[in-house]
PDB file of C-alpha atoms in Angstrom:
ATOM      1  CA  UNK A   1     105.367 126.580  65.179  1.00  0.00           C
ATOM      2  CA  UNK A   2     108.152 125.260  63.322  1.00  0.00           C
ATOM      3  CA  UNK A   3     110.190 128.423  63.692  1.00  0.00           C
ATOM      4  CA  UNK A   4     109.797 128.189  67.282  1.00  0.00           C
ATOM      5  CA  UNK A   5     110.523 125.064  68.175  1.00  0.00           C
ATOM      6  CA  UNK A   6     113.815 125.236  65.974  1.00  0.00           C
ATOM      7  CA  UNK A   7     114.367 128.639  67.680  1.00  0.00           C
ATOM      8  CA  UNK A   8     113.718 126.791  71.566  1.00  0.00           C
ATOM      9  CA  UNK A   9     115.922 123.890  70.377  1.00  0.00           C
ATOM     10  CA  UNK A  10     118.949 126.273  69.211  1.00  0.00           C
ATOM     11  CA  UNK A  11     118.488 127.690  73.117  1.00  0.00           C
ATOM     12  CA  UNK A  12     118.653 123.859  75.000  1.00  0.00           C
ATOM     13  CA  UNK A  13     121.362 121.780  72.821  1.00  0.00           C
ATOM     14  CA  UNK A  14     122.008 119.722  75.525  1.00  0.00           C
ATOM     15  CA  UNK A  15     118.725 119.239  77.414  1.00  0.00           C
ATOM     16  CA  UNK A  16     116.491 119.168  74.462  1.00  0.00           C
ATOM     17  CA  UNK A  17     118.034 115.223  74.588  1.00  0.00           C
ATOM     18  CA  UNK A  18     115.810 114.855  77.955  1.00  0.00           C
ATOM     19  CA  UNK A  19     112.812 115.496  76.748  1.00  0.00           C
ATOM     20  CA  UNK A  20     110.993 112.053  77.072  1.00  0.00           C
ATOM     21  CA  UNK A  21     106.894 113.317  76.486  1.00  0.00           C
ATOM     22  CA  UNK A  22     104.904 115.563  75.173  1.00  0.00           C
ATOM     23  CA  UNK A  23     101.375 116.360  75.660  1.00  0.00           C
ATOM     24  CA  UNK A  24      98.923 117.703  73.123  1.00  0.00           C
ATOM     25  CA  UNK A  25      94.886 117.865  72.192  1.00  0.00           C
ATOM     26  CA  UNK A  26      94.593 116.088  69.041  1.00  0.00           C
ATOM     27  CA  UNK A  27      95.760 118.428  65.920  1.00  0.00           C
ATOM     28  CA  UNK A  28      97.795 115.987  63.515  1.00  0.00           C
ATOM     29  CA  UNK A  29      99.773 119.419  62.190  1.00  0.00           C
ATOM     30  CA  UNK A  30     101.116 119.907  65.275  1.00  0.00           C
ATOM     31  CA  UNK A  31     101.786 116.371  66.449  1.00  0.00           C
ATOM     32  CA  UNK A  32     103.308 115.938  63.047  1.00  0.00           C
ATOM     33  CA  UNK A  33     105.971 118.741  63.947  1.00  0.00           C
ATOM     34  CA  UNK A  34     106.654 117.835  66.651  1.00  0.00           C
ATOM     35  CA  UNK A  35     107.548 114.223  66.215  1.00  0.00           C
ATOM     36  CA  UNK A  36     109.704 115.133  63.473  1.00  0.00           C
ATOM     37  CA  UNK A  37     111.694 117.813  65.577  1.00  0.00           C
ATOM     38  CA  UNK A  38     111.843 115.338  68.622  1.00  0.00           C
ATOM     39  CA  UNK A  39     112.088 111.227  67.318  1.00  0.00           C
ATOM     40  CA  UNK A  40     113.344 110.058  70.353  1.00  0.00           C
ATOM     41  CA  UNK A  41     110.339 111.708  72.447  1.00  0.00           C
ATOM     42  CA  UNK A  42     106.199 110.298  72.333  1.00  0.00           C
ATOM     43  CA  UNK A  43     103.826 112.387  71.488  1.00  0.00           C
ATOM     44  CA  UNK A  44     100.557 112.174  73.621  1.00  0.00           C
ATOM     45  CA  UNK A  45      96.995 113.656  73.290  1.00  0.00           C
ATOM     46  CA  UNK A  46      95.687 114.514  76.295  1.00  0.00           C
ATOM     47  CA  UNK A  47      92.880 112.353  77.781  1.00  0.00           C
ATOM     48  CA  UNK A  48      90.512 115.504  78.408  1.00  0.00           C
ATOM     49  CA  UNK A  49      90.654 116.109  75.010  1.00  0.00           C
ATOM     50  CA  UNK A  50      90.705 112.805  73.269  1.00  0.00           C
ATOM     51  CA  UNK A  51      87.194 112.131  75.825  1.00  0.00           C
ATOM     52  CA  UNK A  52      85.890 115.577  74.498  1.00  0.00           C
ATOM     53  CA  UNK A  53      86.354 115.154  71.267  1.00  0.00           C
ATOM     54  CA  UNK A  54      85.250 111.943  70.770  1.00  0.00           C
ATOM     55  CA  UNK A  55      82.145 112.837  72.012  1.00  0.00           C
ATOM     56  CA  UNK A  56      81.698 115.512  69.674  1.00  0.00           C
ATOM     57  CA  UNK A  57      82.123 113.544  66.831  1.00  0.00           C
ATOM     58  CA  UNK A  58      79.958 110.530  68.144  1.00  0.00           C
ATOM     59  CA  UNK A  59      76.922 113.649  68.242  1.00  0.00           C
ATOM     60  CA  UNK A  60      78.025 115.016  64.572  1.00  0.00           C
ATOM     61  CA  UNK A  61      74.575 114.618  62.638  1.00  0.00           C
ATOM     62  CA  UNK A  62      76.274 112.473  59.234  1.00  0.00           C
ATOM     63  CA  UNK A  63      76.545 109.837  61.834  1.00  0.00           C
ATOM     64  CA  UNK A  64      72.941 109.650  62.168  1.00  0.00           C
ATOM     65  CA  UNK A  65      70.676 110.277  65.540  1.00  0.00           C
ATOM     66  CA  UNK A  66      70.896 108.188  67.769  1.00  0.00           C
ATOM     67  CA  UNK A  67      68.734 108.362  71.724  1.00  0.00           C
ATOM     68  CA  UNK A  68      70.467 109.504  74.464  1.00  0.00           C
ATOM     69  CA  UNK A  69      70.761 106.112  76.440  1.00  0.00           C
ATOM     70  CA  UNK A  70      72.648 105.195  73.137  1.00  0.00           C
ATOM     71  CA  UNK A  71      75.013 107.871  73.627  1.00  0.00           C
ATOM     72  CA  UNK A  72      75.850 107.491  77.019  1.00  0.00           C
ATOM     73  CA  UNK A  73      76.481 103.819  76.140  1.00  0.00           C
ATOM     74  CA  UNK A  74      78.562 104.904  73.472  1.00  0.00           C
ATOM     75  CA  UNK A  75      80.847 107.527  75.854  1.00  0.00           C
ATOM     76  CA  UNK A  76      81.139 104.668  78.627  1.00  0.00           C
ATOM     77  CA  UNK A  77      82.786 102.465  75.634  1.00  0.00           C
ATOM     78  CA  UNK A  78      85.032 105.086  74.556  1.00  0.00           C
ATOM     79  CA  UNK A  79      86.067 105.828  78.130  1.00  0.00           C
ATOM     80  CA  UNK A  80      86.746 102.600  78.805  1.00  0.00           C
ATOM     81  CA  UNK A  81      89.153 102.610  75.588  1.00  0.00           C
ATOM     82  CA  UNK A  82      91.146 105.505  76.954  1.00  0.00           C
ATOM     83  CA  UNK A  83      91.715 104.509  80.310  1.00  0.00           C
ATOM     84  CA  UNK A  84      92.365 100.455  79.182  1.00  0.00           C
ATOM     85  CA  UNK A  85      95.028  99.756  81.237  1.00  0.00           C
ATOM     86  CA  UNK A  86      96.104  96.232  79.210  1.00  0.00           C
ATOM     87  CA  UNK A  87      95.403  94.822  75.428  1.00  0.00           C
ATOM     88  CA  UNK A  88      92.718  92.481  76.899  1.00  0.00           C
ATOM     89  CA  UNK A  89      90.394  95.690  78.524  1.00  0.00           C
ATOM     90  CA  UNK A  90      91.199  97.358  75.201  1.00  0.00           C
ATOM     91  CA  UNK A  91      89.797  94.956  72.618  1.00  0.00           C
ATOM     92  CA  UNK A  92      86.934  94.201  75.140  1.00  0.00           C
ATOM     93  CA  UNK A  93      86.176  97.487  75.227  1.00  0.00           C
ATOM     94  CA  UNK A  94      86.549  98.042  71.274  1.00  0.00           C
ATOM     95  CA  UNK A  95      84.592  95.119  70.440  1.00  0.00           C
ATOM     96  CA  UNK A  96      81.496  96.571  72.496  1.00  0.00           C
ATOM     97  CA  UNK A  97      81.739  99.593  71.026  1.00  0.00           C
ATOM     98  CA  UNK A  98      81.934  97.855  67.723  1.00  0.00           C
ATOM     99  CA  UNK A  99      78.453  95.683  68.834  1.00  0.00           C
ATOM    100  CA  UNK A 100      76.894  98.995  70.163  1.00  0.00           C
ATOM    101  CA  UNK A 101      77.186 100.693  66.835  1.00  0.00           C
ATOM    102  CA  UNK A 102      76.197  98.069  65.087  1.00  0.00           C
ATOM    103  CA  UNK A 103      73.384  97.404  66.818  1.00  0.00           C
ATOM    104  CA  UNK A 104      71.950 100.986  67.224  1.00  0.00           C
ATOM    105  CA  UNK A 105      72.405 101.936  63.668  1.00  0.00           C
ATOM    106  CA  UNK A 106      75.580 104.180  64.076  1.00  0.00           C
ATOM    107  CA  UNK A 107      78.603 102.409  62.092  1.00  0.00           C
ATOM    108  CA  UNK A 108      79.285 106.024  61.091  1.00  0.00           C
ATOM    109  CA  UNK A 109      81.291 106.411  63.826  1.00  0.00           C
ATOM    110  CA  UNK A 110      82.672 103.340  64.457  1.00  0.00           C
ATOM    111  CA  UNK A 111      84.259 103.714  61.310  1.00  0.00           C
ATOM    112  CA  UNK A 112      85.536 107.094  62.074  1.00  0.00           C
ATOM    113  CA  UNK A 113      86.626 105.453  65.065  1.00  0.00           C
ATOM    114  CA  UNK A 114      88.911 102.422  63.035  1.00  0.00           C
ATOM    115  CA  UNK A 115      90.586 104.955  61.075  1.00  0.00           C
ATOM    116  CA  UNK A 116      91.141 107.304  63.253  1.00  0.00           C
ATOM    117  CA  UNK A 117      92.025 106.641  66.508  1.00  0.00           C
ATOM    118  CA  UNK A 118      92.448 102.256  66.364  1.00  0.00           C
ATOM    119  CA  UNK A 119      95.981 102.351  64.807  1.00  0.00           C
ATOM    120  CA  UNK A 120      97.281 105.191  66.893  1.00  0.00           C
ATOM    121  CA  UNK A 121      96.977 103.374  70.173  1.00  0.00           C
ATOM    122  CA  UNK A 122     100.318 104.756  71.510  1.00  0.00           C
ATOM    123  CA  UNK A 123      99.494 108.430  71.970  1.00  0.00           C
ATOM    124  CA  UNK A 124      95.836 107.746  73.915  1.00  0.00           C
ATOM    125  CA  UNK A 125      95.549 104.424  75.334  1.00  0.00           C
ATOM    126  CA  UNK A 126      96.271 104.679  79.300  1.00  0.00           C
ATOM    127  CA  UNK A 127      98.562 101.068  79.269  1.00  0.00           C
ATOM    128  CA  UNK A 128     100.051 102.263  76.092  1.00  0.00           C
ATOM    129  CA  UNK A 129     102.147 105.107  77.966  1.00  0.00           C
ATOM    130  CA  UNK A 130     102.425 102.706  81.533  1.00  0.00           C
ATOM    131  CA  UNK A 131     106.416 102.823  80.678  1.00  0.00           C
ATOM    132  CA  UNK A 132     106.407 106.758  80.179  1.00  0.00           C
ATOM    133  CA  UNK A 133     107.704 109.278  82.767  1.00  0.00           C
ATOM    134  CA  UNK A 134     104.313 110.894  82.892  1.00  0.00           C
ATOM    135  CA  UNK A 135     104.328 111.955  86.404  1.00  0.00           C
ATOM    136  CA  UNK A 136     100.377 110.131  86.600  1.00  0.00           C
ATOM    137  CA  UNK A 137      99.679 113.255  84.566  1.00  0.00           C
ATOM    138  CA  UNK A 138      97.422 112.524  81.353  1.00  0.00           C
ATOM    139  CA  UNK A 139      96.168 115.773  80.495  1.00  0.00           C
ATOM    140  CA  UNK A 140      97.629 119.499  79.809  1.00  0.00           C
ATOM    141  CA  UNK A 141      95.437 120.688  82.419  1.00  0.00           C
ATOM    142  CA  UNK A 142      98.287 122.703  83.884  1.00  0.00           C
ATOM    143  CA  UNK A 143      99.374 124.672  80.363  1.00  0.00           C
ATOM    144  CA  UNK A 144      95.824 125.249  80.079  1.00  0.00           C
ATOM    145  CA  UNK A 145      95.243 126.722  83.964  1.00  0.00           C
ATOM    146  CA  UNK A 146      98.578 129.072  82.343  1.00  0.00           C
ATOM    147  CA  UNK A 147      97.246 130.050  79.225  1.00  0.00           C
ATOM    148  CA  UNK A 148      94.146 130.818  81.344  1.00  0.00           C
ATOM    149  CA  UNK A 149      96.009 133.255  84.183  1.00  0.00           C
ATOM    150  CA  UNK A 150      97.433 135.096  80.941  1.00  0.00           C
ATOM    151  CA  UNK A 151      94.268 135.877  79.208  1.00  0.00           C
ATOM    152  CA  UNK A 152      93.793 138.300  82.310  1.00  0.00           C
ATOM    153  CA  UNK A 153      96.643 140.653  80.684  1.00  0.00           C
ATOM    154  CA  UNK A 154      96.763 139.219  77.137  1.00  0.00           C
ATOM    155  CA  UNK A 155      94.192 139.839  74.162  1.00  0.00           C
ATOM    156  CA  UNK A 156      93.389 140.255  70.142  1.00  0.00           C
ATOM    157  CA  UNK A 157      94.406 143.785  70.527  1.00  0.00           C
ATOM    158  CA  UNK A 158      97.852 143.559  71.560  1.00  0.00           C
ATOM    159  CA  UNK A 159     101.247 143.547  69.696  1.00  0.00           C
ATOM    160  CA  UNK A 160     103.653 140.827  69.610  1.00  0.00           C
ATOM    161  CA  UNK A 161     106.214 142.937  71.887  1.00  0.00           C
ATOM    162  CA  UNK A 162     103.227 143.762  74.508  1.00  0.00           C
ATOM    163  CA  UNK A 163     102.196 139.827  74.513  1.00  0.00           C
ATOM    164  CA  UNK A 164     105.938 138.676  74.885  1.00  0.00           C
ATOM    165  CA  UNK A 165     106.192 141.294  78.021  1.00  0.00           C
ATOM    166  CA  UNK A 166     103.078 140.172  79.777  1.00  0.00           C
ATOM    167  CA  UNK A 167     104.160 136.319  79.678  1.00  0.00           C
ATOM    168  CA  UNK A 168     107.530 137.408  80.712  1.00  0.00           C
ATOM    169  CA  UNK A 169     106.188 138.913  83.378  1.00  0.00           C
ATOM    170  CA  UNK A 170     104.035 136.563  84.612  1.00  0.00           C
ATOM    171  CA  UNK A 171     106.771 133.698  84.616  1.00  0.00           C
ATOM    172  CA  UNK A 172     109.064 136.105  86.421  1.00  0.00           C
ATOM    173  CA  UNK A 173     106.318 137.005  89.176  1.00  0.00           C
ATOM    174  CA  UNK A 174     105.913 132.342  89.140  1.00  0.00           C
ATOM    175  CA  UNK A 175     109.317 132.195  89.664  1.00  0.00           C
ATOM    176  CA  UNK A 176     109.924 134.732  92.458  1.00  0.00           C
ATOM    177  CA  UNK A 177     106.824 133.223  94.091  1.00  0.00           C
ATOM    178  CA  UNK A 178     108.703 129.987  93.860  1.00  0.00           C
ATOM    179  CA  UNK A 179     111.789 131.306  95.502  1.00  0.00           C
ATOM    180  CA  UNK A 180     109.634 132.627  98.318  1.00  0.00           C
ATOM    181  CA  UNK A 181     108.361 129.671  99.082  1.00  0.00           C
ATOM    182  CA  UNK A 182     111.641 127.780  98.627  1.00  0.00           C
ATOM    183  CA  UNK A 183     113.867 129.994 101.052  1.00  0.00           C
ATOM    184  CA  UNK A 184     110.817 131.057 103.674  1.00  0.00           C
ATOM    185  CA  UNK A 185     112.141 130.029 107.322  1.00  0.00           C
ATOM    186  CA  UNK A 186     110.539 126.851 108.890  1.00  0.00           C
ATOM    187  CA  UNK A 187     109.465 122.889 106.812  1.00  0.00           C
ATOM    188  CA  UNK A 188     106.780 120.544 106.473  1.00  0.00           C
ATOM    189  CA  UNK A 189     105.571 118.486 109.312  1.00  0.00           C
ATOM    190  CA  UNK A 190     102.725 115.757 109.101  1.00  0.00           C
ATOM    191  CA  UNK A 191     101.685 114.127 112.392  1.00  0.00           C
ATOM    192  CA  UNK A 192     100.746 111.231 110.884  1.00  0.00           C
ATOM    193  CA  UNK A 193     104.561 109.924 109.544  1.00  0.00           C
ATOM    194  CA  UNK A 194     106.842 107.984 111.118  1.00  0.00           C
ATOM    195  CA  UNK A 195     110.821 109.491 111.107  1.00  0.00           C
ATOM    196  CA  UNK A 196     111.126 107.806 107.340  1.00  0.00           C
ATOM    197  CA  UNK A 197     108.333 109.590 105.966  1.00  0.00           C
ATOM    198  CA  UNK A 198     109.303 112.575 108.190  1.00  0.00           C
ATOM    199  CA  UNK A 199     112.801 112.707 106.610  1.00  0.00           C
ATOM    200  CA  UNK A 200     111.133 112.103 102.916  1.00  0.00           C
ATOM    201  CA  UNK A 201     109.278 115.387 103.916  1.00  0.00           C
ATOM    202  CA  UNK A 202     112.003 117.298 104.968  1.00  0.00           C
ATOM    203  CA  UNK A 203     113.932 117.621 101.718  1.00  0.00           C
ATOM    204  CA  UNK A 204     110.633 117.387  99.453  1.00  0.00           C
ATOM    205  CA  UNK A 205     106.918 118.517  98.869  1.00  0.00           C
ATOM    206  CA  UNK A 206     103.681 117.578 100.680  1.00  0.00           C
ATOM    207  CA  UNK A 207     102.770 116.251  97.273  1.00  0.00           C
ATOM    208  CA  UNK A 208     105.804 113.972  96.785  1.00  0.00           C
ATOM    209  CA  UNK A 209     105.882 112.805 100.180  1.00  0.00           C
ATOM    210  CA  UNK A 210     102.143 111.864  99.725  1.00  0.00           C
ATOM    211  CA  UNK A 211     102.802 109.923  96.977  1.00  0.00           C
ATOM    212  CA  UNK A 212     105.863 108.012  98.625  1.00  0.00           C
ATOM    213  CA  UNK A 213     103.602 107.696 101.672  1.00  0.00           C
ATOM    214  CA  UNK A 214     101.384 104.983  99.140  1.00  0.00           C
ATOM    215  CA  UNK A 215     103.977 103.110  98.609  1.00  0.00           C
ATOM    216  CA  UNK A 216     105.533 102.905 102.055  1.00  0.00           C
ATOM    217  CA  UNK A 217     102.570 102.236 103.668  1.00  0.00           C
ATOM    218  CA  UNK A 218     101.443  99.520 100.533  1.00  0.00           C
ATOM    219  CA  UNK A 219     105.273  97.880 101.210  1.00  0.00           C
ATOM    220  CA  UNK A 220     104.843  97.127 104.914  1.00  0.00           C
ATOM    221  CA  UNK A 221     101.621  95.745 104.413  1.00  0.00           C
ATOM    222  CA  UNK A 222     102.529  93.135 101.684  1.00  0.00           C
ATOM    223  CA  UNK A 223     106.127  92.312 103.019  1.00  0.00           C
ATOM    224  CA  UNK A 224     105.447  88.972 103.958  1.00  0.00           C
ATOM    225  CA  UNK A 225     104.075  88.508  99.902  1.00  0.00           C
ATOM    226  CA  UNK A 226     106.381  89.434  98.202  1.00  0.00           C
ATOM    227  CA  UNK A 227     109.673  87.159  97.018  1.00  0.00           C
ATOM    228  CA  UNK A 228     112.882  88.103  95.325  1.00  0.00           C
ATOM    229  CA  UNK A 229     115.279  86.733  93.564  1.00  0.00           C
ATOM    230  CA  UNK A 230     119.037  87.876  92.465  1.00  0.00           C
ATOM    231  CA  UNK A 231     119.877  87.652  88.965  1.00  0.00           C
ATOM    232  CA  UNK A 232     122.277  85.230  88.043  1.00  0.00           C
ATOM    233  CA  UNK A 233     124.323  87.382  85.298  1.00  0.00           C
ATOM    234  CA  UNK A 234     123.704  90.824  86.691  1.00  0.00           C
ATOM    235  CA  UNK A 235     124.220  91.088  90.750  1.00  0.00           C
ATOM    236  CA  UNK A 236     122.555  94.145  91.049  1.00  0.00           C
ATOM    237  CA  UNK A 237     119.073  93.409  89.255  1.00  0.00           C
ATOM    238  CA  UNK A 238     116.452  91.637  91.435  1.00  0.00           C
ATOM    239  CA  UNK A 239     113.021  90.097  89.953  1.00  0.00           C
ATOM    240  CA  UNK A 240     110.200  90.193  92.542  1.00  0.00           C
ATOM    241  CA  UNK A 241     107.238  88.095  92.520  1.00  0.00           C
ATOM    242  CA  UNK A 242     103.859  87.962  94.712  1.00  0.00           C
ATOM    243  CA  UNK A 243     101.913  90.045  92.926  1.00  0.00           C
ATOM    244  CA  UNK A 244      99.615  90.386  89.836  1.00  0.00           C
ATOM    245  CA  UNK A 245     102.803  90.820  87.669  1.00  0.00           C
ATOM    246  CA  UNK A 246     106.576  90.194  88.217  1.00  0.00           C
ATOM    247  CA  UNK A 247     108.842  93.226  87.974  1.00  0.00           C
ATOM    248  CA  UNK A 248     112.740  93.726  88.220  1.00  0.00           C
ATOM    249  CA  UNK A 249     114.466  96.313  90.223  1.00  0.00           C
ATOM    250  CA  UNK A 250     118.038  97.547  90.591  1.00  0.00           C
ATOM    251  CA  UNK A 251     119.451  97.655  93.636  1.00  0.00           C
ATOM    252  CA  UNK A 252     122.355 100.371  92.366  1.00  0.00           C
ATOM    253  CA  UNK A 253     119.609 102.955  91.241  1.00  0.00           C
ATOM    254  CA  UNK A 254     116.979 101.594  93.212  1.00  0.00           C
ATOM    255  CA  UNK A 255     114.866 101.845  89.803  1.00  0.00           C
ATOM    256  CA  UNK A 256     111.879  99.136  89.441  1.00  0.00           C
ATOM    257  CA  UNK A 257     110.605  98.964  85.936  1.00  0.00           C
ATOM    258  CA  UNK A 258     106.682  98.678  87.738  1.00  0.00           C
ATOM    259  CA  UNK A 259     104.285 101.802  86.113  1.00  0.00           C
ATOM    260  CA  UNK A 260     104.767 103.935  89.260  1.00  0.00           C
ATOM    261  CA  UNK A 261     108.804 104.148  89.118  1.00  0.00           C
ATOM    262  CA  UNK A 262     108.929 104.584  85.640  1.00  0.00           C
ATOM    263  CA  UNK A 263     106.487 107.726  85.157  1.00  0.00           C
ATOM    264  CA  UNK A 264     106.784 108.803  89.005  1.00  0.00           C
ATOM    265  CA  UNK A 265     110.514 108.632  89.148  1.00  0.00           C
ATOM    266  CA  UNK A 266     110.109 107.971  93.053  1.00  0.00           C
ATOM    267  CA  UNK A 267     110.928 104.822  95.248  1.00  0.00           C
ATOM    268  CA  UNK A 268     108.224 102.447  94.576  1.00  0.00           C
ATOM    269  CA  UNK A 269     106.694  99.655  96.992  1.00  0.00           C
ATOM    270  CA  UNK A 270     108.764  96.873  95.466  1.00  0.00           C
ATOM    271  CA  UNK A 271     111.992  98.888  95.967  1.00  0.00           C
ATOM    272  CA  UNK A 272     110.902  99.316  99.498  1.00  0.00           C
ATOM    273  CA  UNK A 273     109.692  96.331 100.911  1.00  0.00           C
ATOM    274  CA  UNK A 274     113.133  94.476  99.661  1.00  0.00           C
ATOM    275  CA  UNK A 275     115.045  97.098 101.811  1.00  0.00           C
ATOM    276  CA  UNK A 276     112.543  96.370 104.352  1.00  0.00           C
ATOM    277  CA  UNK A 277     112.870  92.789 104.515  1.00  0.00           C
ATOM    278  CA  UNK A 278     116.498  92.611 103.613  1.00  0.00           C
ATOM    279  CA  UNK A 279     117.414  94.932 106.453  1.00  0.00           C
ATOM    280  CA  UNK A 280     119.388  97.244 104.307  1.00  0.00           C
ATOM    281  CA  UNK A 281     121.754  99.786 105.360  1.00  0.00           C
ATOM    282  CA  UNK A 282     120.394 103.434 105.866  1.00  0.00           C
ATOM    283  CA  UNK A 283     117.085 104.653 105.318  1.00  0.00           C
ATOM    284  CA  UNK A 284     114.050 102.210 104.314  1.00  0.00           C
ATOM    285  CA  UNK A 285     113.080 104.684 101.305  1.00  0.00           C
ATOM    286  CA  UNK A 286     115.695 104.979  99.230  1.00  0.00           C
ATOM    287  CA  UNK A 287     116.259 109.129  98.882  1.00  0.00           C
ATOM    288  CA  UNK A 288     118.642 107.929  95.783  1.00  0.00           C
ATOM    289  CA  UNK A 289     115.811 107.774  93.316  1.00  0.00           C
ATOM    290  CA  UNK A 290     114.033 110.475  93.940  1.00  0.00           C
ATOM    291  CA  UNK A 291     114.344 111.927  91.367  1.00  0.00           C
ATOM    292  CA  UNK A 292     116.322 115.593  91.743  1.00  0.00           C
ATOM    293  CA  UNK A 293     113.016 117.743  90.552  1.00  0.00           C
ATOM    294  CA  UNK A 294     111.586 116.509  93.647  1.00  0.00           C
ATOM    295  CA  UNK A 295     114.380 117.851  95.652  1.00  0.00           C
ATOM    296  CA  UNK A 296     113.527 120.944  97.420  1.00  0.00           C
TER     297      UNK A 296
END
């Protein structure tokens, strides 16, 4: 693995630089590669796996046995760990799981548990990676759904050359399906947008425009909520209030720092309902940041 990351980062000098996440199932050899070939990226374990295997180990027999009320008890805590979305839910969460083993005889685990996964919060915890360009994506489903086309062509049997042919082929027959789509004659219409979601469509994916369609539609409705404010060092930064938390938005990027802008990379609700309200020039989404992978 070594080899061929150092091989993949000779090929990308300049890009490798990018690379802001990476997602993994939980085997400390790897992560430990990879964080020390790319320090300025985090390394997370996917939440499928993390789930998965924490329920293995909760049903490994040196923990003791334990009914099956218990361990549904015990998977709702760890769930609830995972997808914590602040410290609070967190150390709710851990100290019920803490109480549950405890009380049903399995400290086994939680102890597992402390050293284990407790100090590592960063790579698993769902409010741990809120200021991550995720893309709302906390698994490696997709790599997975890959590795699972290729097993079609690819097995135990076949050389290193054959195996490196069969993925190349596969990505080139992605890709040219790609360009199809891309340059096929006609665009995507939804009856249901108005001309700024119609234009958002236009020049991006149903998917994308879905996802802006959220937080156009959340913007209009709580327009009259919301306040901002202008910075008084930096004109261009704006601090909105009105709801649960308080977030600050540029109005030169049209970046918010709010969970959705940071690991969508797309105009957010805040960003909109200030053009909104502020009548700004042009359109009400800003196309600015969207970010160019969107870009069709």
């Amino acid at each position: 693995m070594d080899k061929a990351i150092t091989h993949f980062k000779r090929l990308h000098p300049a890009r490798i630089k990018l690379l802001r996440v990476i997602m993994v199932d939980k085997d400390m050899n790897e992560i430990r590669v990879l964080e020390s070939h790319f320090p300025e990226a985090r390394v997370l374990i996917c939440h499928f796996h993390v789930i998965k295997y924490l329920k293995e180990m909760r049903s490994k027999p040196e923990f003791g046995q334990i009914s099956s009320d218990d361990a549904v008890q015990i998977d709702a805590c760890t769930h609830k760990l995972v997808y914590a979305d602040s410290d609070i839910s967190y150390e709710t969460a851990h100290f019920a799981l803490k109480g549950l083993c405890e009380r049903i005889g399995n400290s086994g685990f939680f102890d597992y548990f402390e050293k284990n996964w407790h100090d590592c919060q960063d790579r698993w915890v769902m409010h741990r990676r809120a200021d991550l360009p995720h893309f709302q994506n906390h698994t490696n489903n997709r790599l997975e759904s890959f590795f699972g086309k290729l097993k079609d062509g690819v097995d135990g049997s076949k050389s290193m050359a054959e195996c490196v042919k069969t993925l190349v082929a596969y990505d080139r027959r992605v890709e040219n399906e790609y360009r199809y789509r891309l340059a096929r004659i006609g665009q995507f219409v939804h009856s249901g947008y108005d001309e700024e979601m119609a234009n958002v469509l236009r020049f991006t994916t149903p998917y994308v425009a879905g996802k802006v369609a959220e937080e156009y539609a959340f913007a209009l409705d709580r327009l009259e909520t919301y306040t901002f404010l202008r910075d008084d060092e930096d004109g261009h930064i704006l601090h909105v209030d009105g709801g649960k938390k308080s977030y600050v938005f540029r109005d030169d990027d049209w970046r918010c720092d709010c969970e959705f802008s940071v690991s969508m990379r797309l105009p957010c609700h805040h960003v909109i309902a200030f053009r909104k309200s502020a009548s700004a020039e042009g359109p009400v989404i800003p196309w600015a940041s969207i970010d160019e992978r969107y870009v069709s």
